Structure formats: C-alpha cells, structure tokens
Short mmCIF file of N, CA and C in Angstrom, two decimals:
data_model
loop_
_atom_site.label_atom_id
_atom_site.label_comp_id
_atom_site.label_asym_id
_atom_site.label_seq_id
_atom_site.Cartn_x
_atom_site.Cartn_y
_atom_site.Cartn_z
N MET A 1 126.65 110.42 -16.39
CA MET A 1 125.39 109.73 -16.27
C MET A 1 124.20 110.69 -16.35
N LEU A 2 124.50 111.97 -16.26
CA LEU A 2 123.42 112.96 -16.36
C LEU A 2 123.12 113.34 -17.80
N SER A 3 123.80 112.72 -18.76
CA SER A 3 123.55 113.08 -20.15
C SER A 3 122.16 112.64 -20.61
N ALA A 4 121.68 111.49 -20.16
CA ALA A 4 120.34 111.05 -20.58
C ALA A 4 119.26 112.00 -20.07
N PRO A 5 119.24 112.35 -18.77
CA PRO A 5 118.24 113.34 -18.33
C PRO A 5 118.41 114.69 -19.02
N SER A 6 119.66 115.08 -19.29
CA SER A 6 119.89 116.36 -19.97
C SER A 6 119.31 116.34 -21.37
N PHE A 7 119.50 115.25 -22.10
CA PHE A 7 118.95 115.17 -23.45
C PHE A 7 117.43 115.11 -23.42
N LEU A 8 116.86 114.51 -22.40
CA LEU A 8 115.40 114.53 -22.26
C LEU A 8 114.90 115.95 -22.02
N LEU A 9 115.61 116.70 -21.19
CA LEU A 9 115.22 118.08 -20.92
C LEU A 9 115.40 118.98 -22.14
N ILE A 10 116.40 118.69 -22.97
CA ILE A 10 116.60 119.48 -24.19
C ILE A 10 115.38 119.36 -25.10
N GLY A 11 114.80 118.18 -25.16
CA GLY A 11 113.63 117.96 -26.00
C GLY A 11 112.31 118.39 -25.39
N SER A 12 112.34 118.97 -24.20
CA SER A 12 111.10 119.33 -23.50
C SER A 12 110.40 120.54 -24.12
N GLY A 13 111.15 121.42 -24.76
CA GLY A 13 110.54 122.62 -25.34
C GLY A 13 110.49 123.80 -24.38
N ASN A 14 110.81 123.59 -23.13
CA ASN A 14 110.82 124.65 -22.13
C ASN A 14 112.19 125.32 -22.14
N THR A 15 112.20 126.65 -22.25
CA THR A 15 113.45 127.38 -22.36
C THR A 15 114.32 127.24 -21.11
N ILE A 16 113.72 127.30 -19.95
CA ILE A 16 114.49 127.19 -18.71
C ILE A 16 115.08 125.79 -18.56
N LEU A 17 114.30 124.76 -18.88
CA LEU A 17 114.81 123.40 -18.81
C LEU A 17 115.90 123.16 -19.85
N LEU A 18 115.73 123.75 -21.03
CA LEU A 18 116.74 123.65 -22.07
C LEU A 18 118.05 124.27 -21.60
N PHE A 19 117.97 125.48 -21.05
CA PHE A 19 119.17 126.15 -20.54
C PHE A 19 119.81 125.34 -19.42
N SER A 20 119.00 124.81 -18.50
CA SER A 20 119.53 124.02 -17.38
C SER A 20 120.24 122.77 -17.87
N SER A 21 119.66 122.09 -18.83
CA SER A 21 120.28 120.86 -19.33
C SER A 21 121.58 121.17 -20.07
N LEU A 22 121.61 122.25 -20.82
CA LEU A 22 122.85 122.63 -21.49
C LEU A 22 123.92 123.03 -20.48
N MET A 23 123.53 123.65 -19.38
CA MET A 23 124.48 123.99 -18.32
C MET A 23 125.05 122.74 -17.66
N ILE A 24 124.21 121.74 -17.44
CA ILE A 24 124.68 120.48 -16.87
C ILE A 24 125.74 119.86 -17.78
N LEU A 25 125.44 119.80 -19.07
CA LEU A 25 126.40 119.23 -20.03
C LEU A 25 127.68 120.07 -20.10
N ALA A 26 127.53 121.39 -20.03
CA ALA A 26 128.70 122.27 -20.12
C ALA A 26 129.60 122.15 -18.90
N VAL A 27 129.01 121.99 -17.72
CA VAL A 27 129.82 121.86 -16.50
C VAL A 27 130.67 120.60 -16.55
N PHE A 28 130.07 119.49 -16.95
CA PHE A 28 130.84 118.25 -17.02
C PHE A 28 131.85 118.27 -18.16
N SER A 29 131.50 118.89 -19.26
CA SER A 29 132.44 119.02 -20.36
C SER A 29 133.62 119.90 -19.97
N SER A 30 133.37 120.98 -19.26
CA SER A 30 134.46 121.87 -18.86
C SER A 30 135.36 121.22 -17.81
N SER A 31 134.81 120.36 -16.96
CA SER A 31 135.66 119.67 -15.99
C SER A 31 136.62 118.71 -16.70
N PHE A 32 136.17 118.12 -17.78
CA PHE A 32 137.03 117.26 -18.59
C PHE A 32 138.06 118.10 -19.35
N GLN A 33 137.58 119.14 -20.04
CA GLN A 33 138.48 119.98 -20.84
C GLN A 33 139.48 120.74 -19.98
N GLY A 34 139.11 121.04 -18.74
CA GLY A 34 140.00 121.77 -17.86
C GLY A 34 141.17 120.97 -17.35
N THR A 35 141.03 119.67 -17.27
CA THR A 35 142.13 118.83 -16.77
C THR A 35 143.05 118.32 -17.87
N MET A 36 142.60 118.36 -19.10
CA MET A 36 143.42 117.84 -20.20
C MET A 36 144.78 118.53 -20.34
N PRO A 37 144.87 119.86 -20.26
CA PRO A 37 146.19 120.48 -20.43
C PRO A 37 147.22 120.06 -19.37
N SER A 38 146.77 119.65 -18.22
CA SER A 38 147.73 119.20 -17.22
C SER A 38 148.05 117.71 -17.34
N LEU A 39 147.14 116.94 -17.89
CA LEU A 39 147.35 115.50 -18.01
C LEU A 39 148.16 115.14 -19.25
N LEU A 40 147.81 115.68 -20.38
CA LEU A 40 148.40 115.23 -21.64
C LEU A 40 149.93 115.37 -21.70
N PRO A 41 150.53 116.48 -21.27
CA PRO A 41 152.00 116.55 -21.34
C PRO A 41 152.69 115.50 -20.48
N SER A 42 152.05 115.05 -19.42
CA SER A 42 152.69 114.06 -18.55
C SER A 42 152.73 112.66 -19.16
N LEU A 43 152.08 112.47 -20.28
CA LEU A 43 152.04 111.14 -20.90
C LEU A 43 153.29 110.83 -21.73
N PHE A 44 154.08 111.85 -22.08
CA PHE A 44 155.19 111.66 -23.01
C PHE A 44 156.51 112.13 -22.40
N PHE A 45 157.61 111.53 -22.87
CA PHE A 45 158.93 111.96 -22.45
C PHE A 45 159.25 113.32 -23.06
N THR A 46 160.12 114.06 -22.39
CA THR A 46 160.42 115.43 -22.78
C THR A 46 160.89 115.56 -24.22
N ASN A 47 161.76 114.67 -24.67
CA ASN A 47 162.35 114.83 -26.01
C ASN A 47 161.36 114.59 -27.14
N VAL A 48 160.21 113.98 -26.88
CA VAL A 48 159.21 113.75 -27.92
C VAL A 48 157.85 114.36 -27.57
N ARG A 49 157.79 115.11 -26.49
CA ARG A 49 156.51 115.56 -25.95
C ARG A 49 155.68 116.37 -26.95
N ASN A 50 156.25 117.40 -27.53
CA ASN A 50 155.45 118.28 -28.40
C ASN A 50 154.94 117.55 -29.64
N GLY A 51 155.82 116.84 -30.32
CA GLY A 51 155.40 116.12 -31.52
C GLY A 51 154.42 115.01 -31.22
N ALA A 52 154.71 114.22 -30.19
CA ALA A 52 153.83 113.10 -29.85
C ALA A 52 152.46 113.60 -29.40
N LEU A 53 152.45 114.67 -28.62
CA LEU A 53 151.18 115.24 -28.16
C LEU A 53 150.38 115.78 -29.33
N ALA A 54 151.02 116.49 -30.23
CA ALA A 54 150.32 117.06 -31.39
C ALA A 54 149.74 115.96 -32.28
N ILE A 55 150.55 114.95 -32.55
CA ILE A 55 150.09 113.88 -33.44
C ILE A 55 148.95 113.08 -32.80
N THR A 56 149.14 112.63 -31.57
CA THR A 56 148.11 111.78 -30.95
C THR A 56 146.83 112.55 -30.67
N TYR A 57 146.93 113.78 -30.20
CA TYR A 57 145.72 114.56 -29.90
C TYR A 57 144.93 114.83 -31.17
N ASN A 58 145.61 115.31 -32.20
CA ASN A 58 144.90 115.67 -33.42
C ASN A 58 144.38 114.46 -34.18
N LEU A 59 145.14 113.36 -34.14
CA LEU A 59 144.65 112.14 -34.78
C LEU A 59 143.39 111.62 -34.09
N SER A 60 143.44 111.57 -32.76
CA SER A 60 142.27 111.06 -32.03
C SER A 60 141.08 112.02 -32.15
N ALA A 61 141.34 113.33 -32.12
CA ALA A 61 140.24 114.30 -32.27
C ALA A 61 139.60 114.17 -33.65
N SER A 62 140.42 113.97 -34.67
CA SER A 62 139.89 113.81 -36.03
C SER A 62 139.13 112.50 -36.18
N LEU A 63 139.74 111.44 -35.69
CA LEU A 63 139.14 110.12 -35.86
C LEU A 63 137.82 109.99 -35.08
N PHE A 64 137.87 110.32 -33.80
CA PHE A 64 136.67 110.13 -32.97
C PHE A 64 135.72 111.31 -33.04
N GLY A 65 136.25 112.53 -33.00
CA GLY A 65 135.39 113.71 -33.08
C GLY A 65 134.75 113.87 -34.44
N GLY A 66 135.47 113.48 -35.48
CA GLY A 66 134.94 113.61 -36.83
C GLY A 66 133.91 112.57 -37.19
N THR A 67 134.02 111.39 -36.62
CA THR A 67 133.07 110.32 -36.97
C THR A 67 131.87 110.24 -36.02
N THR A 68 131.95 110.89 -34.88
CA THR A 68 130.85 110.81 -33.91
C THR A 68 129.51 111.25 -34.48
N PRO A 69 129.39 112.41 -35.16
CA PRO A 69 128.08 112.79 -35.70
C PRO A 69 127.54 111.76 -36.69
N LEU A 70 128.42 111.20 -37.50
CA LEU A 70 127.99 110.18 -38.47
C LEU A 70 127.48 108.94 -37.76
N ILE A 71 128.23 108.46 -36.78
CA ILE A 71 127.83 107.25 -36.05
C ILE A 71 126.53 107.48 -35.28
N VAL A 72 126.43 108.60 -34.60
CA VAL A 72 125.23 108.89 -33.80
C VAL A 72 124.01 109.04 -34.71
N SER A 73 124.17 109.73 -35.85
CA SER A 73 123.06 109.88 -36.80
C SER A 73 122.61 108.52 -37.32
N TRP A 74 123.57 107.68 -37.64
CA TRP A 74 123.23 106.35 -38.14
C TRP A 74 122.51 105.53 -37.07
N LEU A 75 123.00 105.59 -35.83
CA LEU A 75 122.35 104.86 -34.74
C LEU A 75 120.94 105.36 -34.49
N ILE A 76 120.73 106.67 -34.57
CA ILE A 76 119.38 107.22 -34.40
C ILE A 76 118.47 106.71 -35.51
N SER A 77 118.96 106.70 -36.75
CA SER A 77 118.12 106.24 -37.86
C SER A 77 117.79 104.75 -37.75
N GLN A 78 118.71 103.97 -37.17
CA GLN A 78 118.49 102.53 -37.03
C GLN A 78 117.56 102.19 -35.87
N THR A 79 117.63 102.98 -34.80
CA THR A 79 116.87 102.65 -33.59
C THR A 79 115.65 103.53 -33.36
N ASN A 80 115.58 104.67 -34.06
CA ASN A 80 114.52 105.66 -33.83
C ASN A 80 114.49 106.13 -32.38
N ASN A 81 115.64 106.14 -31.74
CA ASN A 81 115.76 106.57 -30.35
C ASN A 81 116.56 107.87 -30.31
N ARG A 82 115.92 108.95 -29.87
CA ARG A 82 116.58 110.26 -29.84
C ARG A 82 117.55 110.40 -28.67
N LEU A 83 117.62 109.42 -27.80
CA LEU A 83 118.56 109.48 -26.68
C LEU A 83 119.90 108.81 -27.00
N ILE A 84 120.08 108.39 -28.24
CA ILE A 84 121.34 107.76 -28.64
C ILE A 84 122.55 108.65 -28.34
N PRO A 85 122.50 109.96 -28.60
CA PRO A 85 123.68 110.78 -28.25
C PRO A 85 124.02 110.70 -26.76
N ALA A 86 123.00 110.62 -25.91
CA ALA A 86 123.26 110.50 -24.47
C ALA A 86 123.89 109.15 -24.15
N TYR A 87 123.38 108.09 -24.74
CA TYR A 87 123.95 106.76 -24.50
C TYR A 87 125.38 106.68 -25.04
N TYR A 88 125.60 107.28 -26.19
CA TYR A 88 126.94 107.30 -26.78
C TYR A 88 127.91 108.03 -25.85
N THR A 89 127.47 109.15 -25.29
CA THR A 89 128.29 109.91 -24.35
C THR A 89 128.60 109.09 -23.11
N ILE A 90 127.61 108.41 -22.58
CA ILE A 90 127.81 107.56 -21.40
C ILE A 90 128.80 106.44 -21.71
N PHE A 91 128.61 105.79 -22.84
CA PHE A 91 129.47 104.67 -23.23
C PHE A 91 130.92 105.12 -23.38
N THR A 92 131.15 106.22 -24.10
CA THR A 92 132.52 106.69 -24.29
C THR A 92 133.12 107.21 -22.98
N SER A 93 132.29 107.76 -22.11
CA SER A 93 132.80 108.21 -20.80
C SER A 93 133.26 107.03 -19.96
N ILE A 94 132.52 105.96 -20.00
CA ILE A 94 132.91 104.76 -19.24
C ILE A 94 134.24 104.20 -19.76
N ILE A 95 134.39 104.18 -21.08
CA ILE A 95 135.66 103.72 -21.66
C ILE A 95 136.79 104.63 -21.20
N GLY A 96 136.57 105.94 -21.21
CA GLY A 96 137.58 106.89 -20.77
C GLY A 96 137.95 106.72 -19.31
N ILE A 97 136.96 106.49 -18.46
CA ILE A 97 137.21 106.29 -17.03
C ILE A 97 138.06 105.04 -16.81
N ILE A 98 137.74 103.98 -17.53
CA ILE A 98 138.51 102.74 -17.41
C ILE A 98 139.95 102.96 -17.85
N MET A 99 140.15 103.64 -18.97
CA MET A 99 141.51 103.89 -19.49
C MET A 99 142.32 104.74 -18.50
N VAL A 100 141.73 105.79 -18.00
CA VAL A 100 142.45 106.68 -17.08
C VAL A 100 142.76 105.95 -15.78
N THR A 101 141.82 105.16 -15.29
CA THR A 101 142.01 104.45 -14.03
C THR A 101 143.13 103.43 -14.12
N TRP A 102 143.18 102.67 -15.19
CA TRP A 102 144.14 101.58 -15.28
C TRP A 102 145.47 101.96 -15.92
N PHE A 103 145.49 102.93 -16.83
CA PHE A 103 146.69 103.14 -17.63
C PHE A 103 147.42 104.46 -17.39
N ILE A 104 146.85 105.38 -16.65
CA ILE A 104 147.50 106.67 -16.43
C ILE A 104 148.09 106.69 -15.03
N LYS A 105 149.40 107.01 -14.96
CA LYS A 105 150.07 107.09 -13.67
C LYS A 105 149.90 108.48 -13.08
N GLU A 106 149.76 108.56 -11.78
CA GLU A 106 149.66 109.84 -11.08
C GLU A 106 151.02 110.52 -11.09
N THR A 107 151.09 111.73 -11.62
CA THR A 107 152.38 112.43 -11.71
C THR A 107 152.35 113.78 -11.01
N SER A 108 151.31 114.08 -10.26
CA SER A 108 151.27 115.39 -9.61
C SER A 108 152.37 115.48 -8.56
N GLY A 109 153.03 116.62 -8.54
CA GLY A 109 154.12 116.83 -7.60
C GLY A 109 155.43 116.18 -8.02
N LYS A 110 155.47 115.58 -9.21
CA LYS A 110 156.68 114.92 -9.70
C LYS A 110 157.14 115.61 -10.98
N SER A 111 158.41 115.44 -11.32
CA SER A 111 158.90 115.99 -12.57
C SER A 111 158.29 115.20 -13.72
N LEU A 112 158.12 115.84 -14.86
CA LEU A 112 157.57 115.16 -16.02
C LEU A 112 158.58 114.15 -16.55
N ARG A 113 158.10 113.15 -17.28
CA ARG A 113 158.97 112.12 -17.82
C ARG A 113 160.07 112.75 -18.67
N GLY A 114 161.30 112.39 -18.36
CA GLY A 114 162.43 112.89 -19.12
C GLY A 114 162.98 114.21 -18.63
N SER A 115 162.31 114.84 -17.68
CA SER A 115 162.77 116.13 -17.16
C SER A 115 163.50 115.93 -15.84
N PRO A 116 164.50 116.77 -15.58
CA PRO A 116 165.17 116.69 -14.28
C PRO A 116 164.22 117.19 -13.19
N PRO A 117 164.44 116.80 -11.94
CA PRO A 117 163.58 117.25 -10.86
C PRO A 117 163.65 118.77 -10.69
N VAL A 118 162.53 119.35 -10.35
CA VAL A 118 162.45 120.79 -10.13
C VAL A 118 162.04 121.03 -8.68
N VAL A 119 162.66 122.02 -8.06
CA VAL A 119 162.34 122.33 -6.67
C VAL A 119 161.84 123.75 -6.55
N GLU A 120 161.00 123.96 -5.55
CA GLU A 120 160.50 125.30 -5.26
C GLU A 120 161.33 125.98 -4.19
N GLU A 121 161.76 125.18 -3.21
CA GLU A 121 162.49 125.74 -2.08
C GLU A 121 163.77 124.93 -1.85
N TYR A 122 164.73 125.55 -1.18
CA TYR A 122 166.03 124.93 -0.98
C TYR A 122 165.97 123.61 -0.21
N HIS A 123 165.08 123.48 0.75
CA HIS A 123 165.03 122.25 1.55
C HIS A 123 164.63 121.04 0.71
N GLU A 124 163.99 121.27 -0.43
CA GLU A 124 163.59 120.17 -1.29
C GLU A 124 164.79 119.54 -2.00
N ILE A 125 165.86 120.30 -2.16
CA ILE A 125 167.06 119.77 -2.80
C ILE A 125 167.62 118.61 -1.99
N LYS A 126 167.64 118.79 -0.67
CA LYS A 126 168.15 117.74 0.20
C LYS A 126 167.31 116.46 0.07
N GLU A 127 165.99 116.63 0.01
CA GLU A 127 165.09 115.47 -0.15
C GLU A 127 165.37 114.72 -1.45
N ILE A 128 165.61 115.46 -2.52
CA ILE A 128 165.88 114.83 -3.82
C ILE A 128 167.20 114.08 -3.78
N LEU A 129 168.21 114.68 -3.14
CA LEU A 129 169.51 114.03 -3.07
C LEU A 129 169.48 112.78 -2.19
N GLU A 130 168.62 112.78 -1.18
CA GLU A 130 168.51 111.61 -0.30
C GLU A 130 167.72 110.49 -0.97
N LYS A 131 166.72 110.84 -1.78
CA LYS A 131 165.87 109.84 -2.43
C LYS A 131 165.77 110.13 -3.93
N PRO A 132 166.85 109.94 -4.66
CA PRO A 132 166.81 110.28 -6.10
C PRO A 132 165.87 109.37 -6.89
N GLU A 133 165.64 108.15 -6.42
CA GLU A 133 164.75 107.25 -7.16
C GLU A 133 163.32 107.76 -7.18
N GLU A 134 162.91 108.52 -6.18
CA GLU A 134 161.56 109.10 -6.18
C GLU A 134 161.50 110.30 -7.11
N ALA A 135 162.57 111.09 -7.16
CA ALA A 135 162.60 112.27 -8.01
C ALA A 135 162.69 111.87 -9.49
N LEU A 136 163.41 110.81 -9.76
CA LEU A 136 163.57 110.33 -11.14
C LEU A 136 162.74 109.06 -11.32
N TRP A 137 161.50 109.13 -10.95
CA TRP A 137 160.58 108.00 -10.92
C TRP A 137 160.41 107.34 -12.28
N TRP A 138 160.64 108.04 -13.34
CA TRP A 138 160.39 107.54 -14.69
C TRP A 138 161.56 106.77 -15.28
N HIS A 139 162.69 106.66 -14.58
CA HIS A 139 163.86 105.96 -15.12
C HIS A 139 163.57 104.49 -15.44
N GLU A 140 162.86 103.80 -14.57
CA GLU A 140 162.53 102.39 -14.82
C GLU A 140 161.66 102.25 -16.06
N GLU A 141 160.70 103.14 -16.19
CA GLU A 141 159.82 103.11 -17.36
C GLU A 141 160.62 103.35 -18.64
N LYS A 142 161.55 104.30 -18.60
CA LYS A 142 162.38 104.59 -19.77
C LYS A 142 163.26 103.39 -20.11
N LYS A 143 163.79 102.73 -19.09
CA LYS A 143 164.64 101.56 -19.31
C LYS A 143 163.84 100.45 -20.00
N GLU A 144 162.61 100.22 -19.55
CA GLU A 144 161.75 99.20 -20.17
C GLU A 144 161.47 99.54 -21.63
N ILE A 145 161.22 100.80 -21.92
CA ILE A 145 160.95 101.22 -23.29
C ILE A 145 162.18 101.00 -24.16
N GLU A 146 163.35 101.36 -23.65
CA GLU A 146 164.59 101.16 -24.41
C GLU A 146 164.83 99.69 -24.69
N GLU A 147 164.55 98.82 -23.72
CA GLU A 147 164.72 97.38 -23.92
C GLU A 147 163.77 96.87 -24.99
N LYS A 148 162.53 97.34 -24.97
CA LYS A 148 161.55 96.93 -25.99
C LYS A 148 161.98 97.41 -27.37
N LYS A 149 162.52 98.63 -27.44
CA LYS A 149 162.99 99.15 -28.71
C LYS A 149 164.13 98.32 -29.26
N GLU A 150 165.05 97.88 -28.40
CA GLU A 150 166.16 97.04 -28.82
C GLU A 150 165.66 95.69 -29.33
N GLU A 151 164.68 95.12 -28.62
CA GLU A 151 164.11 93.84 -29.05
C GLU A 151 163.47 93.97 -30.42
N LEU A 152 162.73 95.04 -30.63
CA LEU A 152 162.07 95.24 -31.92
C LEU A 152 163.07 95.53 -33.02
N GLY A 153 164.17 96.18 -32.68
CA GLY A 153 165.20 96.48 -33.67
C GLY A 153 165.94 95.25 -34.14
N GLU A 154 165.98 94.23 -33.30
CA GLU A 154 166.68 92.99 -33.65
C GLU A 154 165.85 92.06 -34.51
N ILE A 155 164.56 92.33 -34.57
CA ILE A 155 163.66 91.43 -35.35
C ILE A 155 163.83 91.65 -36.82
#
C-alpha cells in the first residue's frame, strides 16, 4: 500500500525523497523475494519438484513480468495517470495475498510433499513413530491427486 506514496515521492525531484521512496519499494520487494525460495519448493511433490518449479516459475515470470511494462504503459496512455504503476502493484499484491491466504498450506517444520520425514534429534523419531499421520501429512493430498488422475484417464 506504500507504492502510491513511493511513486509520488519518485516524481518529486528531490534526491533524498527519491532515494527514500526507492528504499521503501526495495524493502517490500526484498521481503517478497526473500521468502520465495522457501515457499516454492513446498508446492510440488518430490518426484516432479525441479521440473514443475522451473516450468511454472519461468512461465509465470515470462507471462506476467514480460507483459507488465506493456500493460502499464498502455494504462498510463489511456488514463494520463502517472500513478498507474503504483495501482497496478497494489492490485497484483492483493491478488497475491488472496492466493497465498486461501491456497497455500503451511508446511514449516514438516517434510516436503513426497519426502520422508526428517529429524534433527533422536527424540523426534519417537514422535514420528507415534504420530505418522502428522509426519506424512501429504498422503491424503497425494491420494486425492491420484484419484483425480484415474478419473481423467478413464475419460
């Protein structure tokens, strides 16, 4: 939400305000970029992780990152509003927040999908053996995917 004030400060002509606004944008951008390497691998099962991650990341980066300058330039020319990049950033951020909130499962402290449980200390082995359903939390999800694949294969 600070992108609109930041873009206003960028256009102020003052060097200190320009630097401050770019720092604001950089801090929020780095907080997003810093969490991606830990989130993205958890989205895919182990046996397809590298390929699926490479394809989806690069496709989305090309599709959305490549068309953003064109879309923003066109919107600026249509509206004569120089804050369109800020509004575009806010709009896409809201979409991202909604997607992460509703569709991404919390996996911190758990094994990645398709991977066996990993322990740091010996006492954790006992916990896994007592509650294997928590350690292998992704089994139900995998079962649902396999059932959907079978249904689609029969069509």
